[in-house]
Short mmCIF file of C-alpha atoms and ligand atoms in Angstrom, two decimals:
data_model
loop_
_atom_site.label_atom_id
_atom_site.label_comp_id
_atom_site.label_asym_id
_atom_site.label_seq_id
_atom_site.Cartn_x
_atom_site.Cartn_y
_atom_site.Cartn_z
CA UNK D 16 -59.15 26.08 -32.95
CA UNK D 17 -61.05 28.93 -31.95
CA UNK D 18 -62.04 32.32 -34.42
CA UNK D 19 -58.48 34.81 -34.10
CA UNK D 20 -59.18 38.59 -32.66
CA UNK D 21 -55.88 39.43 -33.58
CA UNK D 22 -53.40 39.86 -36.31
CA UNK D 23 -50.14 41.02 -36.34
CA UNK D 24 -48.31 41.29 -39.60
CA UNK D 25 -44.78 41.92 -40.12
CA UNK D 26 -44.79 44.85 -36.88
CA UNK D 27 -41.83 47.28 -37.29
CA UNK D 28 -41.07 50.42 -34.79
CA UNK D 29 -38.40 51.99 -36.46
CA UNK D 30 -37.39 55.38 -33.31
CA UNK D 31 -35.10 57.98 -35.50
CA UNK D 32 -32.03 58.70 -33.32
CA UNK D 33 -31.42 62.12 -34.80
CA UNK D 34 -28.58 64.74 -33.20
CA UNK D 35 -26.04 67.65 -34.71
CA UNK D 36 -26.42 70.59 -35.78
CA UNK D 37 -29.76 70.43 -37.68
CA UNK D 38 -31.45 68.11 -35.83
CA UNK D 39 -30.79 65.04 -39.04
CA UNK D 40 -31.29 61.26 -38.29
CA UNK D 41 -27.97 59.95 -37.89
CA UNK D 42 -29.66 56.12 -37.00
CA UNK D 43 -32.24 53.77 -35.56
CA UNK D 44 -33.71 51.95 -32.42
CA UNK D 45 -35.16 49.53 -34.18
CA UNK D 46 -37.45 48.71 -31.60
CA UNK D 47 -39.89 46.36 -32.92
CA UNK D 48 -38.48 44.61 -35.68
CA UNK D 49 -40.53 42.65 -38.25
CA UNK D 50 -42.91 40.41 -35.83
CA UNK D 51 -45.81 38.64 -37.00
CA UNK D 52 -48.13 37.23 -34.22
CA UNK D 53 -52.33 36.10 -33.71
CA UNK D 54 -54.42 35.64 -30.72
CA UNK D 55 -57.38 33.59 -30.45
CA UNK D 56 -60.68 34.86 -29.15
CA UNK D 57 -60.38 34.31 -25.87
CA UNK D 58 -57.18 32.93 -24.79
CA UNK D 59 -53.95 34.37 -23.03
CA UNK D 60 -51.26 35.07 -24.84
CA UNK D 61 -48.47 35.78 -23.05
CA UNK D 62 -45.06 38.21 -24.18
CA UNK D 63 -42.11 38.03 -22.48
CA UNK D 64 -38.62 39.22 -23.15
CA UNK D 65 -35.69 40.97 -21.37
CA UNK D 66 -36.36 45.70 -20.12
CA UNK D 67 -35.95 46.96 -24.06
CA UNK D 68 -36.91 43.24 -26.19
CA UNK D 69 -39.41 46.27 -27.59
CA UNK D 70 -42.24 44.11 -25.54
CA UNK D 71 -44.39 47.17 -24.36
CA UNK D 72 -43.50 48.84 -27.63
CA UNK D 73 -45.83 46.21 -28.82
CA UNK D 74 -48.19 46.61 -26.83
CA UNK D 75 -48.90 49.98 -27.49
CA UNK D 76 -48.81 49.74 -31.47
CA UNK D 77 -51.98 47.53 -31.18
CA UNK D 78 -53.71 49.88 -29.42
CA UNK D 79 -51.69 52.89 -31.29
CA UNK D 80 -51.18 55.13 -28.56
CA UNK D 81 -48.03 54.85 -30.59
CA UNK D 82 -48.11 54.50 -35.02
CA UNK D 83 -46.20 51.94 -36.47
CA UNK D 84 -43.63 52.14 -39.27
CA UNK D 85 -44.76 49.67 -41.47
CA UNK D 86 -47.12 45.84 -40.52
CA UNK D 87 -50.95 45.46 -40.61
CA UNK D 88 -52.77 44.86 -36.79
CA UNK D 89 -56.09 43.85 -38.14
CA UNK D 90 -58.54 42.76 -35.14
CA UNK D 91 -62.02 41.32 -35.81
CA UNK D 92 -61.32 41.61 -39.21
CA UNK D 93 -60.83 45.84 -39.37
CA UNK D 94 -56.98 46.75 -39.58
CA UNK D 95 -56.34 49.60 -36.80
CA UNK D 96 -53.18 51.09 -38.80
CA UNK D 97 -55.22 52.71 -41.27
CA UNK D 98 -58.56 53.30 -39.08
CA UNK D 99 -59.97 56.69 -39.56
CA UNK D 100 -59.71 58.69 -35.84
CA UNK D 101 -63.26 58.23 -34.98
CA UNK D 102 -63.07 54.65 -35.94
CA UNK D 103 -59.89 54.39 -33.52
CA UNK D 104 -62.07 55.68 -30.71
CA UNK D 105 -64.71 53.11 -31.19
CA UNK D 106 -62.29 50.30 -31.33
CA UNK D 107 -61.01 51.34 -28.19
CA UNK D 108 -64.24 50.57 -26.63
CA UNK D 109 -63.39 46.46 -27.79
CA UNK D 110 -58.87 46.71 -26.44
CA UNK D 111 -57.77 48.38 -23.07
CA UNK D 112 -54.30 48.39 -21.02
CA UNK D 113 -53.48 47.96 -18.03
CA UNK D 114 -50.10 49.13 -17.19
CA UNK D 115 -47.29 48.06 -14.48
CA UNK D 116 -47.78 50.74 -12.47
CA UNK D 117 -51.56 51.56 -11.11
CA UNK D 118 -50.38 54.40 -9.03
CA UNK D 119 -49.15 56.77 -12.53
CA UNK D 120 -52.36 55.73 -14.36
CA UNK D 121 -54.60 57.48 -11.80
CA UNK D 122 -55.36 60.82 -11.46
CA UNK D 123 -54.74 61.25 -8.14
CA UNK D 124 -57.00 64.69 -8.21
CA UNK D 125 -59.33 62.23 -9.48
CA UNK D 126 -62.03 59.65 -6.86
CA UNK D 127 -62.31 56.41 -7.54
CA UNK D 128 -65.52 57.30 -9.04
CA UNK D 129 -64.17 59.94 -11.31
CA UNK D 130 -61.87 57.82 -12.59
CA UNK D 131 -63.79 54.22 -13.42
CA UNK D 132 -66.61 57.11 -15.20
CA UNK D 133 -63.92 58.23 -17.28
CA UNK D 134 -63.83 55.25 -19.84
CA UNK D 135 -68.10 55.54 -20.33
CA UNK D 136 -68.57 59.35 -20.84
CA UNK D 137 -65.08 59.08 -23.57
CA UNK D 138 -67.28 56.78 -25.30
CA UNK D 139 -70.82 58.52 -24.06
CA UNK D 140 -72.43 55.35 -22.10
CA UNK D 141 -75.00 54.85 -20.54
CA UNK D 142 -76.78 57.67 -18.44
CA UNK D 143 -75.02 59.59 -15.26
CA UNK D 144 -77.01 57.29 -12.63
CA UNK D 145 -76.64 54.19 -14.97
CA UNK D 146 -72.85 55.17 -15.42
CA UNK D 147 -72.16 55.70 -11.17
CA UNK D 148 -74.87 51.69 -10.63
CA UNK D 149 -71.68 50.31 -12.66
CA UNK D 150 -69.08 51.70 -10.50
CA UNK D 151 -70.27 50.50 -8.00
CA UNK D 152 -70.88 47.06 -9.76
CA UNK D 153 -67.21 46.87 -11.05
CA UNK D 154 -65.73 47.80 -8.13
CA UNK D 155 -67.38 44.48 -6.78
CA UNK D 156 -66.48 42.67 -9.35
CA UNK D 157 -62.87 43.56 -8.46
CA UNK D 158 -62.89 42.60 -5.20
CA UNK D 159 -63.17 45.70 -3.56
CA UNK D 160 -66.40 47.51 -1.03
CA UNK D 161 -68.62 49.46 -3.85
CA UNK D 162 -68.12 52.45 -0.65
CA UNK D 163 -64.85 53.25 -1.55
CA UNK D 164 -65.97 54.74 -5.09
CA UNK D 165 -66.05 58.23 -2.74
CA UNK D 166 -61.83 57.75 -2.09
CA UNK D 167 -58.60 58.72 -3.92
CA UNK D 168 -56.03 56.28 -5.62
CA UNK D 169 -53.26 57.34 -2.37
CA UNK D 170 -56.15 55.91 0.28
CA UNK D 171 -55.29 52.81 -1.25
CA UNK D 172 -52.39 49.78 -1.16
CA UNK D 173 -50.75 48.80 -4.69
CA UNK D 174 -52.38 45.60 -5.47
CA UNK D 175 -55.83 46.76 -4.15
CA UNK D 176 -54.85 50.04 -6.90
CA UNK D 177 -53.88 47.63 -9.79
CA UNK D 178 -57.65 46.04 -8.39
CA UNK D 179 -58.77 49.99 -9.47
CA UNK D 180 -56.85 49.98 -13.05
CA UNK D 181 -58.33 46.37 -13.57
CA UNK D 182 -62.01 47.59 -13.04
CA UNK D 183 -60.65 51.35 -14.91
CA UNK D 184 -60.14 49.15 -17.92
CA UNK D 185 -63.61 46.60 -18.26
CA UNK D 186 -65.87 49.67 -17.22
CA UNK D 187 -66.32 50.06 -21.46
CA UNK D 188 -66.70 46.29 -21.42
CA UNK D 189 -63.79 45.22 -23.52
CA UNK D 190 -63.42 41.92 -26.48
CA UNK D 191 -59.28 42.79 -25.61
CA UNK D 192 -57.46 43.35 -22.24
CA UNK D 193 -53.70 44.60 -23.18
CA UNK D 194 -52.16 43.86 -19.69
CA UNK D 195 -47.91 45.72 -19.61
CA UNK D 196 -46.52 44.16 -16.60
CA UNK D 197 -49.27 44.38 -14.34
CA UNK D 198 -47.71 42.65 -11.26
CA UNK D 199 -43.74 42.94 -11.35
CA UNK D 200 -44.57 46.27 -9.48
CA UNK D 201 -45.92 44.30 -7.10
CA UNK D 202 -45.52 42.15 -3.21
CA UNK D 203 -44.75 38.52 -4.35
CA UNK D 204 -47.47 37.44 -2.50
CA UNK D 205 -49.62 40.50 -3.83
CA UNK D 206 -48.73 39.71 -7.29
CA UNK D 207 -50.87 35.74 -6.70
CA UNK D 208 -54.08 37.35 -6.09
CA UNK D 209 -54.13 39.97 -8.54
CA UNK D 210 -53.52 37.43 -11.67
CA UNK D 211 -56.51 34.68 -9.98
CA UNK D 212 -58.57 38.26 -10.47
CA UNK D 213 -57.35 38.83 -14.12
CA UNK D 214 -58.30 34.75 -14.79
CA UNK D 215 -61.63 34.36 -13.10
CA UNK D 216 -63.06 37.98 -15.07
CA UNK D 217 -61.11 36.19 -18.11
CA UNK D 218 -64.15 33.65 -17.55
CA UNK D 219 -67.13 35.98 -16.54
CA UNK D 220 -66.47 38.11 -19.12
CA UNK D 221 -65.32 36.27 -21.97
CA UNK D 222 -61.90 38.31 -21.95
CA UNK D 223 -58.98 37.92 -24.59
CA UNK D 224 -55.57 38.62 -22.84
CA UNK D 225 -52.64 39.93 -23.88
CA UNK D 226 -49.70 39.22 -21.24
CA UNK D 227 -46.64 41.45 -20.90
CA UNK D 228 -43.66 40.35 -18.82
CA UNK D 229 -40.16 39.94 -18.21
CA UNK D 230 -40.05 37.06 -16.41
CA UNK D 231 -41.78 33.64 -17.99
CA UNK D 232 -42.74 32.44 -13.81
CA UNK D 233 -45.17 34.82 -14.44
CA UNK D 234 -46.72 34.65 -17.93
CA UNK D 235 -46.53 30.35 -16.79
CA UNK D 236 -49.94 29.79 -14.85
CA UNK D 237 -52.12 32.70 -17.28
CA UNK D 238 -51.09 31.89 -20.51
CA UNK D 239 -52.13 29.80 -23.58
CA UNK D 240 -49.25 30.27 -25.72
CA UNK D 241 -45.83 32.34 -24.75
CA UNK D 242 -44.22 34.41 -27.36
CA UNK D 243 -40.49 35.34 -26.31
CA UNK D 244 -38.67 38.85 -27.52
CA UNK D 245 -35.14 39.53 -27.92
CA UNK D 246 -33.71 43.05 -29.34
CA UNK D 247 -37.15 43.87 -31.20
CA UNK D 248 -37.67 40.28 -32.73
CA UNK D 249 -40.10 37.93 -31.94
CA UNK D 250 -37.94 34.68 -31.46
CA UNK D 251 -40.00 31.63 -30.31
CA UNK D 252 -43.86 30.92 -29.96
CA UNK D 253 -46.01 28.28 -29.05
CA UNK D 254 -48.85 26.58 -26.57
CA UNK D 255 -47.50 27.30 -22.77
CA UNK D 256 -46.59 23.41 -22.56
CA UNK D 257 -44.76 22.85 -25.37
CA UNK D 258 -42.77 26.01 -24.69
CA UNK D 259 -41.64 25.76 -20.36
CA UNK D 260 -41.01 21.61 -21.61
CA UNK D 261 -39.80 21.95 -24.71
CA UNK D 262 -38.00 25.52 -25.74
CA UNK D 263 -36.49 24.89 -28.76
CA UNK D 264 -34.23 28.56 -28.69
CA UNK D 265 -31.36 29.02 -27.14
CA UNK D 266 -32.68 32.27 -25.75
CA UNK D 267 -35.49 30.86 -24.51
CA UNK D 268 -33.65 28.02 -22.68
CA UNK D 269 -31.44 30.55 -21.44
CA UNK D 270 -34.22 32.45 -20.00
CA UNK D 271 -36.57 29.40 -18.44
CA UNK D 272 -33.16 27.85 -16.50
CA UNK D 273 -33.19 30.65 -14.81
CA UNK D 274 -37.04 30.53 -13.44
CA UNK D 275 -37.20 29.09 -10.11
CA UNK D 276 -38.69 25.49 -9.58
CA UNK D 277 -40.90 25.08 -6.63
CA UNK D 278 -39.57 21.55 -5.88
CA UNK D 279 -36.66 22.58 -3.67
CA UNK D 280 -35.05 18.08 -4.81
CA UNK D 281 -35.10 19.44 -8.64
CA UNK D 282 -32.23 19.80 -10.12
CA UNK D 283 -31.73 22.29 -12.81
CA UNK D 284 -28.65 23.43 -14.77
CA UNK D 285 -28.62 27.44 -14.60
CA UNK D 286 -27.42 28.48 -18.27
CA UNK D 287 -25.81 31.64 -17.76
CA UNK D 288 -26.08 33.84 -20.79
CA UNK D 289 -22.50 36.13 -21.79
CA UNK D 290 -23.04 39.61 -22.12
CA UNK D 291 -25.18 42.27 -22.05
CA UNK D 292 -28.23 42.76 -23.74
CA UNK D 293 -26.91 44.38 -27.25
CA UNK D 294 -28.47 48.10 -27.87
CA UNK D 295 -30.79 47.89 -30.12
CA UNK D 296 -29.34 51.21 -32.07
CA UNK D 297 -26.90 48.40 -33.23
CA UNK D 298 -28.22 45.73 -33.14
CA UNK D 299 -25.84 42.59 -33.68
CA UNK D 300 -25.95 41.48 -37.85
CA UNK D 301 -27.23 38.00 -38.98
CA UNK D 302 -29.33 36.26 -35.26
CA UNK D 303 -29.08 40.03 -32.95
CA UNK D 304 -29.03 36.94 -30.00
CA UNK D 305 -25.19 35.70 -32.25
CA UNK D 306 -22.82 38.00 -29.90
CA UNK D 307 -24.37 35.74 -26.53
CA UNK D 308 -26.07 32.32 -27.98
CA UNK D 309 -23.63 29.13 -27.27
CA UNK D 310 -24.69 27.58 -30.10
CA UNK D 311 -23.64 29.76 -32.63
CA UNK D 312 -23.42 28.98 -35.75
CA UNK D 313 -21.52 30.85 -38.82
CA UNK D 314 -24.08 31.47 -40.45
CA UNK D 315 -25.40 32.79 -37.35
CA UNK D 316 -24.09 35.94 -37.78
CA UNK D 317 -24.90 36.88 -41.53
CA UNK D 318 -28.39 35.94 -42.03
CA UNK D 319 -31.16 36.80 -40.09
CA UNK D 320 -33.23 33.04 -39.60
CA UNK D 321 -36.32 33.39 -40.63
CA UNK D 322 -39.69 31.58 -38.46
CA UNK D 323 -39.77 28.49 -38.74
CA UNK D 324 -43.55 26.50 -37.66
CA UNK D 325 -42.89 22.82 -36.09
CA UNK D 326 -46.70 21.89 -35.26
CA UNK D 327 -47.52 24.71 -33.82
CA UNK D 328 -44.13 25.54 -32.29
CA UNK D 329 -42.80 28.50 -33.88
CA UNK D 330 -38.88 29.15 -33.46
CA UNK D 331 -36.94 31.71 -35.29
CA UNK D 332 -32.72 29.80 -34.97
CA UNK D 333 -30.62 28.89 -37.71
CA UNK D 334 -30.84 25.25 -35.28
CA UNK D 335 -33.90 24.37 -36.74
CA UNK D 336 -34.79 23.51 -40.09
CA UNK D 337 -37.97 21.89 -41.52
FE1 SF4 W 19 -27.86 30.81 -31.84
FE2 SF4 W 19 -27.62 30.58 -33.91
FE3 SF4 W 19 -29.72 30.12 -33.29
FE4 SF4 W 19 -29.73 32.28 -33.19
S1 SF4 W 19 -29.82 31.23 -34.96
S2 SF4 W 19 -30.14 31.72 -31.02
S3 SF4 W 19 -27.19 32.22 -32.40
S4 SF4 W 19 -27.81 29.14 -32.82
#
């Protein structure tokens, strides 16, 4: 097994719900509720779940763009959660993010050159001439002409803007890229091109990815392992092949049954998930999925299932015991 790059232990993010005349705390939204996982150097970990499951909050916590309520995030043996601001600034050079909406993350008043140069200026990297050279080289790396450096974000298509977003993330030569729904806003035909680009640069720059998506179909071909989140909890995590071929958790099975398969002759029964996703401000007791699970047991209503490991396949469900 290759070395670990990132370890997350017992991570929680609870947002207070305030109200009334004095803005008193009236409850909390458990956006991320005690999750643990690791990421090996050079791998891609996919994190999947419906909107509101806490996957994007997890990404932001890892970058410390928001503070965790509890838990530890260890990157290359250094604990991100307790770092001083200056240590954090240095570490951010090694961890970059690619966002869902490249247009929102690119300043419309800045040229592409200014946008790509900015991370280098922030981290004090290179002379002006070296930075400009690197901008031009990076545009070529992501499949755009270096002549585009003087253009502005609105002059590009959605796919090209996401290439610029990827180039920006690469400028500081990071070790880890957290990509939060990087292809969700793009046309299906463009999605594959951006995914292929991400695969190519992963090899070239020896990158590790955390790839966040709401669709198991999108992460399948890019991920070495995939984790599934539901209502702030990580309910299953396994090598991609294992997860797609033999999912354990009833929620993962239902999600997978809805992923279209290219073979028109292949018959697959879609498992419908009953009901709406409950509010994270008032999650069900016990297993958070028990209100929608077709295999629910009595214990599921009262006791939260703990994560079990069965040959490297993690699952939190009372149906599975070692
Ligand atoms: Fe269903 Fe119970 Fe497993 Fe939750 S723990 S997924 S309710 S069987």
